Short mmCIF file of C-alpha atoms in Angstrom, two decimals:
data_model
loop_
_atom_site.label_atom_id
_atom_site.label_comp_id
_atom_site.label_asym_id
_atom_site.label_seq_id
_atom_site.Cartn_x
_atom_site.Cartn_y
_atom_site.Cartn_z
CA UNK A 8 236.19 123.95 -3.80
CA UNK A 9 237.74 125.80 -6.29
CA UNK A 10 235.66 129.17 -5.38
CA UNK A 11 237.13 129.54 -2.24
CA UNK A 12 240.96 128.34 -3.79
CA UNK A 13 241.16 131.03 -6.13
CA UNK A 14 239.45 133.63 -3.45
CA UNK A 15 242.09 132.50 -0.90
CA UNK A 16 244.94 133.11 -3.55
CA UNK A 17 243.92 137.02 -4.22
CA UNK A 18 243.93 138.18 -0.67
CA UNK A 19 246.63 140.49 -0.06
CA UNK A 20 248.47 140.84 3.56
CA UNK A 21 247.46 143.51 5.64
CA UNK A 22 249.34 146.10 7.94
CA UNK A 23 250.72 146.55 11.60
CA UNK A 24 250.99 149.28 14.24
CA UNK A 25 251.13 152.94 13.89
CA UNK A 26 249.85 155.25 16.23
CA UNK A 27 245.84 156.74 17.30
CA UNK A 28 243.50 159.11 18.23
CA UNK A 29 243.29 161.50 21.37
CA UNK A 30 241.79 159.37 24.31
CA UNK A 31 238.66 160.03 25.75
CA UNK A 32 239.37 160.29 29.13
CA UNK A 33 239.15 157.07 31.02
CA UNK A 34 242.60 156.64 28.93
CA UNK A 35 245.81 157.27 30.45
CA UNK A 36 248.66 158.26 28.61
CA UNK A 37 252.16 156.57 29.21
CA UNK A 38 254.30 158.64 31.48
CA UNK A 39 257.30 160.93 29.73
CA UNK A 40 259.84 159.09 30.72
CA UNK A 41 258.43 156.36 28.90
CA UNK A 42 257.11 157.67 25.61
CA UNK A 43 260.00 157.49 24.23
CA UNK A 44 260.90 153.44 24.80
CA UNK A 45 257.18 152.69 23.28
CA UNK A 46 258.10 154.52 20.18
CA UNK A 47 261.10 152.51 20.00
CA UNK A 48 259.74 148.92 20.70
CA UNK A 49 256.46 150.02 18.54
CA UNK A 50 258.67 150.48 15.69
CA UNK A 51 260.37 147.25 16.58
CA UNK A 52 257.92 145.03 15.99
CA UNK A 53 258.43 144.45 12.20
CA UNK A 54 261.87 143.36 12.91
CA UNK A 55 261.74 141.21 15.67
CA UNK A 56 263.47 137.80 15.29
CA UNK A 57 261.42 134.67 15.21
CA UNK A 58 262.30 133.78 18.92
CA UNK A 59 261.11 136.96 19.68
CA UNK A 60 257.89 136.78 17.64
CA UNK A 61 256.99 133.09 19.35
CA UNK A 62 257.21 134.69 22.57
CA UNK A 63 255.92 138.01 22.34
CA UNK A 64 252.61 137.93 19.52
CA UNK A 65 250.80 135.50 22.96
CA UNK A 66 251.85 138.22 25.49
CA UNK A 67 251.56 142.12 24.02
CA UNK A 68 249.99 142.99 27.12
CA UNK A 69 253.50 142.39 29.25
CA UNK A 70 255.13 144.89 26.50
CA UNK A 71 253.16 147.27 25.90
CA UNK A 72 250.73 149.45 27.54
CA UNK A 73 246.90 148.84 26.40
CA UNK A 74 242.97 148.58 27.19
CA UNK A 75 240.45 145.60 27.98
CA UNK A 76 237.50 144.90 26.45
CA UNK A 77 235.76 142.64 29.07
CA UNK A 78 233.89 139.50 28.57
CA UNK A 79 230.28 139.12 30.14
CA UNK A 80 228.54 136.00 31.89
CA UNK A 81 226.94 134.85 29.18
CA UNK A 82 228.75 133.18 26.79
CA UNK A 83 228.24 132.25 23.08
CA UNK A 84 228.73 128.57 22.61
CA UNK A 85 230.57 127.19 20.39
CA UNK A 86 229.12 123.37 20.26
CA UNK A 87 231.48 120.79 19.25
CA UNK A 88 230.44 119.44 15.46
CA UNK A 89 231.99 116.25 13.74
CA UNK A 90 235.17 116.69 12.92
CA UNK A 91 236.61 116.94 9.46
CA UNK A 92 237.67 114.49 7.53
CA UNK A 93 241.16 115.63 7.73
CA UNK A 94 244.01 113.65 8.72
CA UNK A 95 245.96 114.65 12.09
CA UNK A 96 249.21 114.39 10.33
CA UNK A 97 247.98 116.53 7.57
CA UNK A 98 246.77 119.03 10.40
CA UNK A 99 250.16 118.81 11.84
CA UNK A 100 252.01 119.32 8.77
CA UNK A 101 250.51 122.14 8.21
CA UNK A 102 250.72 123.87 11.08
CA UNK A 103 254.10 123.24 11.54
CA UNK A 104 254.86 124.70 8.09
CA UNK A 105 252.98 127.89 8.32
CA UNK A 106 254.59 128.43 12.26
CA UNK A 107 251.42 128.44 13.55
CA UNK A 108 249.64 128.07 16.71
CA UNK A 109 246.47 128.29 16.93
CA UNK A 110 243.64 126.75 14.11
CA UNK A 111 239.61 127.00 14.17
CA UNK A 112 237.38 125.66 11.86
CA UNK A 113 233.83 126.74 12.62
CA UNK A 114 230.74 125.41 10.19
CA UNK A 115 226.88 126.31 11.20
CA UNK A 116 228.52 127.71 14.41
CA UNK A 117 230.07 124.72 15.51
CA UNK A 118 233.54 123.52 15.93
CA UNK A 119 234.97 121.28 13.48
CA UNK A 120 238.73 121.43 13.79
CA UNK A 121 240.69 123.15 16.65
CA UNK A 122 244.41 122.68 17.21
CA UNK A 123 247.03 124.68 19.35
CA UNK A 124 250.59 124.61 19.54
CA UNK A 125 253.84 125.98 21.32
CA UNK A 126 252.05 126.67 24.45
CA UNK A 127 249.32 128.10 23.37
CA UNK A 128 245.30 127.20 24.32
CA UNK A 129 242.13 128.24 24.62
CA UNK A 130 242.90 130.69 27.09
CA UNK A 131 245.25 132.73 25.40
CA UNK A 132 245.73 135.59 23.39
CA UNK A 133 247.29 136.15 20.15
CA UNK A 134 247.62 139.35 18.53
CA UNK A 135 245.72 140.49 15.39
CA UNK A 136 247.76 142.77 13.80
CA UNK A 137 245.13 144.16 11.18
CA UNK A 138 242.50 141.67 11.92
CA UNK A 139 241.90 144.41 14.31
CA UNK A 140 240.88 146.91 11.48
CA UNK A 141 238.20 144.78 10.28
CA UNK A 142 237.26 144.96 13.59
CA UNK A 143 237.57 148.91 13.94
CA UNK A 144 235.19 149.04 10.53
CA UNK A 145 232.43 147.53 12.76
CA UNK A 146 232.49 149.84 15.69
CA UNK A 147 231.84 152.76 12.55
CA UNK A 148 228.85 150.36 11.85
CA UNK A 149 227.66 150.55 15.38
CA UNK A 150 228.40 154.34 15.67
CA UNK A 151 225.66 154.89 12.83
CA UNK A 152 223.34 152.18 14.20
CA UNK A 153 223.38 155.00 18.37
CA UNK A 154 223.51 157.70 15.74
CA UNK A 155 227.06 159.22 16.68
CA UNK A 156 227.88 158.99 12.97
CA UNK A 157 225.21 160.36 10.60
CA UNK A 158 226.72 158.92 7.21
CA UNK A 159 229.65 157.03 6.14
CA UNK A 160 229.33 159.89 3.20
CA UNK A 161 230.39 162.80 5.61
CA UNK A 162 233.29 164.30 5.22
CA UNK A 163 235.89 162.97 7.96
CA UNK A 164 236.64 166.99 8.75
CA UNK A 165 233.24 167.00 10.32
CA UNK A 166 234.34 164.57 13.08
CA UNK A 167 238.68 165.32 13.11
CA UNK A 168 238.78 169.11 12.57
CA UNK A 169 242.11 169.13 13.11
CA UNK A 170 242.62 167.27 9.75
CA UNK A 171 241.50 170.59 7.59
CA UNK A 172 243.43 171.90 5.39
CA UNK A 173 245.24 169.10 4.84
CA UNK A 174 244.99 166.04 2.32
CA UNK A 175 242.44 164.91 3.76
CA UNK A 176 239.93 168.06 2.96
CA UNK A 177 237.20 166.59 0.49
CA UNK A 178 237.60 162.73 1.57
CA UNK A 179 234.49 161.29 3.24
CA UNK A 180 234.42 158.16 5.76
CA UNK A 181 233.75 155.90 3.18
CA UNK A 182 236.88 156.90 1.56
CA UNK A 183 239.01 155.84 4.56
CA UNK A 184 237.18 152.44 4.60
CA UNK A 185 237.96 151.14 1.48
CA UNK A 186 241.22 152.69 1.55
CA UNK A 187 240.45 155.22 -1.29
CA UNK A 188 241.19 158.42 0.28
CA UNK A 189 244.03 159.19 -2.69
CA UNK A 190 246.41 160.54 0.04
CA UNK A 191 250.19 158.92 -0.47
CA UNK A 192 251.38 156.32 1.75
CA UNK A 193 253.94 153.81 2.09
CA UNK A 194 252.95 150.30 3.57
CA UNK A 195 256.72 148.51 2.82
CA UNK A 196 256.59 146.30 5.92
CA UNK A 197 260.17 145.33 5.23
CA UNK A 198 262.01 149.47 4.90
CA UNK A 199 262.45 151.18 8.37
CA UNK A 200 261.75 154.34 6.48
CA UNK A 201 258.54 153.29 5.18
CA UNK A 202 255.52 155.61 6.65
CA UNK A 203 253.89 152.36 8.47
CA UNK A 204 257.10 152.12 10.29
CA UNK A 205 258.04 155.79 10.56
CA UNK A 206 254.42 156.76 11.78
CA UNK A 207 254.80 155.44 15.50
CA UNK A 208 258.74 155.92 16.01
CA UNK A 209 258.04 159.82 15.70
CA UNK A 210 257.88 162.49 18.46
CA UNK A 211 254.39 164.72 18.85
CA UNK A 212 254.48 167.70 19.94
CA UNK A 213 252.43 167.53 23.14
CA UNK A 214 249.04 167.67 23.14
CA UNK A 215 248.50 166.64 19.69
CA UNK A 216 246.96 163.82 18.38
CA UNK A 217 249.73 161.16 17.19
CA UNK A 218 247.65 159.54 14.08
CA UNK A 219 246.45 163.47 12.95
CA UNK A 220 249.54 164.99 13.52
CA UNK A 221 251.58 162.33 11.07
CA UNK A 222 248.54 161.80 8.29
CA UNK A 223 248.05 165.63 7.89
CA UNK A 224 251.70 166.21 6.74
CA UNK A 225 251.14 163.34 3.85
CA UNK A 226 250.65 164.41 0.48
CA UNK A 227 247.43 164.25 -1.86
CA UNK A 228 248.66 162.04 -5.15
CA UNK A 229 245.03 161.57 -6.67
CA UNK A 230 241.54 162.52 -6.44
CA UNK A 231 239.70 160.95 -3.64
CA UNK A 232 237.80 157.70 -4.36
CA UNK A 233 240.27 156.77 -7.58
CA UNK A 234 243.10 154.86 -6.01
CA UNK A 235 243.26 152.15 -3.85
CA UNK A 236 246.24 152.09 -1.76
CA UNK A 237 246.42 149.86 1.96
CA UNK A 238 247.29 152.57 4.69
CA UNK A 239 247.59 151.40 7.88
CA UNK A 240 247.24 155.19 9.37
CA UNK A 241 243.72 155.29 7.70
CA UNK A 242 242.38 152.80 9.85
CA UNK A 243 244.37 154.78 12.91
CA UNK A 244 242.18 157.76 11.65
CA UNK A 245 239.05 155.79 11.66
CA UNK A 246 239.54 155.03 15.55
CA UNK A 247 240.28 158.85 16.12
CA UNK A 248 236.92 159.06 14.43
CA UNK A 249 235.41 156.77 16.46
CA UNK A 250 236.75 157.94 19.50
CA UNK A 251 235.77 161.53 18.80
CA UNK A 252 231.62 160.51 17.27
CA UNK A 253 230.94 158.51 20.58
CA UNK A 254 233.43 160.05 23.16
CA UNK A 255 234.28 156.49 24.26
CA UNK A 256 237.69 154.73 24.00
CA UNK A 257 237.44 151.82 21.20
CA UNK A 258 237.81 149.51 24.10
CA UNK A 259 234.50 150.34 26.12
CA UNK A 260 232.71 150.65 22.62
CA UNK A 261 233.71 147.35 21.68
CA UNK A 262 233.27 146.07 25.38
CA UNK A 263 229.59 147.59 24.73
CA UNK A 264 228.47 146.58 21.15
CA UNK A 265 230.04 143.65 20.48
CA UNK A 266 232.54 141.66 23.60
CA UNK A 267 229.32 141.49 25.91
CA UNK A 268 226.56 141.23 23.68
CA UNK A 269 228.21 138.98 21.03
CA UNK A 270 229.31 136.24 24.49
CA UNK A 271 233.19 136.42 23.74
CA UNK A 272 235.12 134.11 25.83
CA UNK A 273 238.10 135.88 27.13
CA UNK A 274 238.66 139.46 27.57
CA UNK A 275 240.47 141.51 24.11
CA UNK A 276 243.90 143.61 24.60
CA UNK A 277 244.11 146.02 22.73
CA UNK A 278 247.12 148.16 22.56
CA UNK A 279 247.44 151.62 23.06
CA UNK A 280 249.98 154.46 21.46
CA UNK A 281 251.57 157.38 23.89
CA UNK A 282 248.43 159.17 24.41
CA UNK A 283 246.64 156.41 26.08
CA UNK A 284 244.59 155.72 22.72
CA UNK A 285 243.90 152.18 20.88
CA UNK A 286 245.92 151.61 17.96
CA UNK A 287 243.36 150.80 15.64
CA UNK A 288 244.37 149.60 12.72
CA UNK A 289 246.61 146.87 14.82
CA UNK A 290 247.62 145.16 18.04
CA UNK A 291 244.39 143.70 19.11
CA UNK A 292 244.97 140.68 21.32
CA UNK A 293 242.45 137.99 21.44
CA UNK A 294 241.48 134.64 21.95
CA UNK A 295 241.13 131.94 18.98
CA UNK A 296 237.63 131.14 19.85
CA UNK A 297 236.82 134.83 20.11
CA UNK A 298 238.49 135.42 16.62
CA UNK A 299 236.05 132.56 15.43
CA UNK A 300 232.90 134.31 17.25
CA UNK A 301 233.89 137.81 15.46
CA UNK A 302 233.85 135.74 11.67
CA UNK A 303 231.05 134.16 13.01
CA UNK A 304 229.31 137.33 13.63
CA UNK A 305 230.32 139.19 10.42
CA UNK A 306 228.46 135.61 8.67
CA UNK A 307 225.75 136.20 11.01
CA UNK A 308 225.40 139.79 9.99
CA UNK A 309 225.50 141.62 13.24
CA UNK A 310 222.18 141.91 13.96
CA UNK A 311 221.43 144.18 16.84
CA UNK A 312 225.36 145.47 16.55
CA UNK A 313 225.28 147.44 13.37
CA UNK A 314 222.45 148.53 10.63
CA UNK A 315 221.07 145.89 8.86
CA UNK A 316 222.80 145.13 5.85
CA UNK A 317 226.31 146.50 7.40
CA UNK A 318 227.75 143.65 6.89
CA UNK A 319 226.56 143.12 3.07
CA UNK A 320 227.94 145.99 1.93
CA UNK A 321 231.16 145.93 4.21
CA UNK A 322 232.09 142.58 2.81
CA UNK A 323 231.50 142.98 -0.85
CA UNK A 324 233.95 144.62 -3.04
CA UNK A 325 233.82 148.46 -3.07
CA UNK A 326 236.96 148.77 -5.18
CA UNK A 327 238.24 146.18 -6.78
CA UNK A 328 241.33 145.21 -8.35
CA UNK A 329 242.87 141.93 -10.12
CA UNK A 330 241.49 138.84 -8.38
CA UNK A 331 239.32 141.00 -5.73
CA UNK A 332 238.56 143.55 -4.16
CA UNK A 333 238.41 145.94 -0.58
CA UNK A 334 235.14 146.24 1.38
CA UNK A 335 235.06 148.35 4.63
CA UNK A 336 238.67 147.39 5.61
CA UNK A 337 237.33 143.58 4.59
CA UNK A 338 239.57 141.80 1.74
CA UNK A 339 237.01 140.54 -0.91
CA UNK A 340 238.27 138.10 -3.27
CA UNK A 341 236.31 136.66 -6.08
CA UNK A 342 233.70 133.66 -5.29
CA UNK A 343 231.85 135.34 -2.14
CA UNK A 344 234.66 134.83 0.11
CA UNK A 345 235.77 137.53 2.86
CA UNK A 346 238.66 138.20 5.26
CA UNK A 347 239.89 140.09 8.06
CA UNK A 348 244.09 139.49 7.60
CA UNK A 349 246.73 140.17 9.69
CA UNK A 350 250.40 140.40 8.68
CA UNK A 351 252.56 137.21 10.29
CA UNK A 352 250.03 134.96 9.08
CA UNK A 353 246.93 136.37 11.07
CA UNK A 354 243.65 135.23 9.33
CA UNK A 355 239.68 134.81 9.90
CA UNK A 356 238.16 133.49 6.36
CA UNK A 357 234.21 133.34 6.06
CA UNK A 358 233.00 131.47 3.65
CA UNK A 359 229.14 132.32 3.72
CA UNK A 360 228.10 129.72 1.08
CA UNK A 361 229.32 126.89 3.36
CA UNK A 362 228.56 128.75 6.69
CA UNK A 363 232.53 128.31 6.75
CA UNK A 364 234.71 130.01 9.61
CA UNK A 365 238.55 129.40 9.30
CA UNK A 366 241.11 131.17 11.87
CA UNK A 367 244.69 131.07 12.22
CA UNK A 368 246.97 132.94 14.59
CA UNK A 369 250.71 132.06 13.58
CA UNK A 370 254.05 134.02 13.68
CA UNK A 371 255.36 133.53 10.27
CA UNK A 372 259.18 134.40 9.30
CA UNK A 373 258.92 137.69 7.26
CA UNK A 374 255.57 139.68 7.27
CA UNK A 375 254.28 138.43 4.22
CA UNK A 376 255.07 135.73 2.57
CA UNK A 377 253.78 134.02 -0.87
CA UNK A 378 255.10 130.77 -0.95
CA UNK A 379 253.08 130.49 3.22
CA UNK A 380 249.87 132.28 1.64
CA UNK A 381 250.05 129.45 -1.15
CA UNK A 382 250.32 126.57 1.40
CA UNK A 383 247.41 128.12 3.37
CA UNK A 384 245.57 128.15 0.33
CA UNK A 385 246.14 124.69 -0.40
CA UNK A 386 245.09 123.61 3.10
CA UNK A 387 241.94 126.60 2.80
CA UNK A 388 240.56 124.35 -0.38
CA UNK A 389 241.15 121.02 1.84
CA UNK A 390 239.31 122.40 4.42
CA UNK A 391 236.45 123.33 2.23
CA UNK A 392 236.05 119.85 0.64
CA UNK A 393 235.99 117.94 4.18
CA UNK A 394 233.73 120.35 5.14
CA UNK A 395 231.15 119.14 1.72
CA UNK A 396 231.77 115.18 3.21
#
């Protein structure tokens, strides 16, 4: 129990919209007169009230403009399992506290605990914020698997050009997944000038790629591979990537490799910037059961979907830091736990020991929030002991 505690307590809150790549072309890029409303709003979304939050995290799709990733016919079941040993009015506690509305507890692949609240069910969506890029990391899996990508060790120049000269020159792919690129960024969810809110509220000069246009202007501030530092953009840059290896929106690639052939439930949102291109290190919209299937795929390790041992390396600690560590855009903490996490209280924890699967979708009151991470914690180690009973 106390593994997963103290793993739980080190993972750090991850990051929310920016802008991405140039579309391939079954994309279509918001209309002029608009552009300049979805910079706005995009911008917006760290500063939304709490009314606004509750209504708008189940319903991104009626804001902004976005892709599908669609479900097939055959769907992966989630069998119900006995339920843990949890009492409802501990359940409801919690959820209450933490403003949440959706929680999944998944063990051997079967449902153990699964509660919604404040309208919200099985067949809605709730958006990821950077869940998604944990999400994104995969698709670079699956780009290596069809050979689109030859090495996670190339420089990213070989597949964005346009990024030359720049800081980027000298960084490889690997660099942008574990966040080590050693390019300056500022992730302050909480200052309006901060680059993770600036990125998507500027104008691009037409025909220019959004993410590529803002990251190339950012300063180098250490070697490559030295520094950790959480950049949103990065991940935006690894969906350009993606986008430009296969020359297939991130949608239809994740429709492809993983929505169909995985059995999701519900078809994924996923919202796009002016161009007509995924944001992809945010703003993927899906359903809880769905969020459960992707941690239950990442414990599974992807077989068919990415190289074998993708998932090994992705989820162990590739830089680490004081009580953890960064995989490919996976938060490791100590005690063999990993995490795709979202900022507003967005989580999927796999705890591979226990064949563990724990999601919440919630809409928390600030972005992060230590005295909330703490309670999930607490909850995270109950969780883990019912699951032992």
């Amino acid at each position: 129990m106390r593994a997963w505690g103290v793993a739980l307590g080190a993972l750090a809150l991850a990051g929310c919209a920016a802008g991405a790549g140039t579309p391939p072309p079954a994309t279509q890029a918001a209309a002029p007169q608009d552009v300049a409303k979805l910079r706005q709003v995009g911008a917006a979304v760290l500063f939304w009230s709490q009314e606004e939050r509750f209504k708008n995290f189940p319903a991104m799709e009626t804001i902004f403009p976005g892709t599908t990733a669609k479900a097939g016919r055959k769907v992966r079941a989630l069998p119900k399992g006995a339920p843990l040993p949890i009492a409802e009015a501990d359940v409801s506690a919690f959820m209450t506290a933490q403003n949440m509305t959706g929680l999944l507890v998944l063990q051997d692949g079967k449902v153990r605990l699964e509660r919604y609240a404040r309208g919200y069910g099985p067949e809605g969506r709730w958006t990821s914020f950077s869940v998604a890029k944990s999400v994104t990391s995969t698709l670079v899996g699956a780009a290596i698997k069809d050979g689109y990508i030859k090495s996670i060790d190339d420089p990213v120049t070989r597949y964005i050009p346009d990024l030359a000269g720049a800081g980027y020159d000298g960084v490889t792919i690997r660099q942008l997944l574990t966040m080590t690129s050693g390019v300056k960024w500022n992730e302050d969810y909480t200052n309006p000038n901060s680059d993770v809110a600036r990125m998507f509220a500027e104008a691009v000069p037409a025909g220019q790629d959004p993410t590529v246009f803002y990251m190339r202007k950012l300063p180098r501030e250490s070697d490559p591979g030295v520094k950790f530092v959480y950049k949103t953009g990065e991940t935006n840059l690894i969906g350009v990537l993606v986008r430009r290896a296969t020359g297939k929106s991130l949608s239809a690639y994740l429709e492809e490799k993983i929505w169909k052939p995985y059995g999701m439930e519900r078809d994924a949102f996923w919202m796009t910037d002016q161009t007509g291109a995924e944001v992809s290190g945010c703003c993927l919209s899906v359903s809880l059961r769905d969020y459960g299937r992707i941690g239950q795929m990442a414990l599974e390790g992807g077989k068919g979907i990415v190289p074998a041992g993708w998932f090994a390396d992705a989820t162990k600690a590739q830089v680490s830091f004081p009580g953890g560590g960064y995989g490919y855009q996976w938060w490791v903490p100590a005690g063999g736990i990993f995490a795709a996490q979202g900022i507003f209280g967005q989580s999927i924890i796999v705890d591979p020991a226990n064949k563990l699967v724990m999601v919440t979708s919630a809409a928390w009151p600030r972005a992060s929030d230590r005295a909330l991470a703490q309670e999930r914690l607490a909850f995270a180690m109950k969780v883990q002991a019912a699951a032992k009973e």
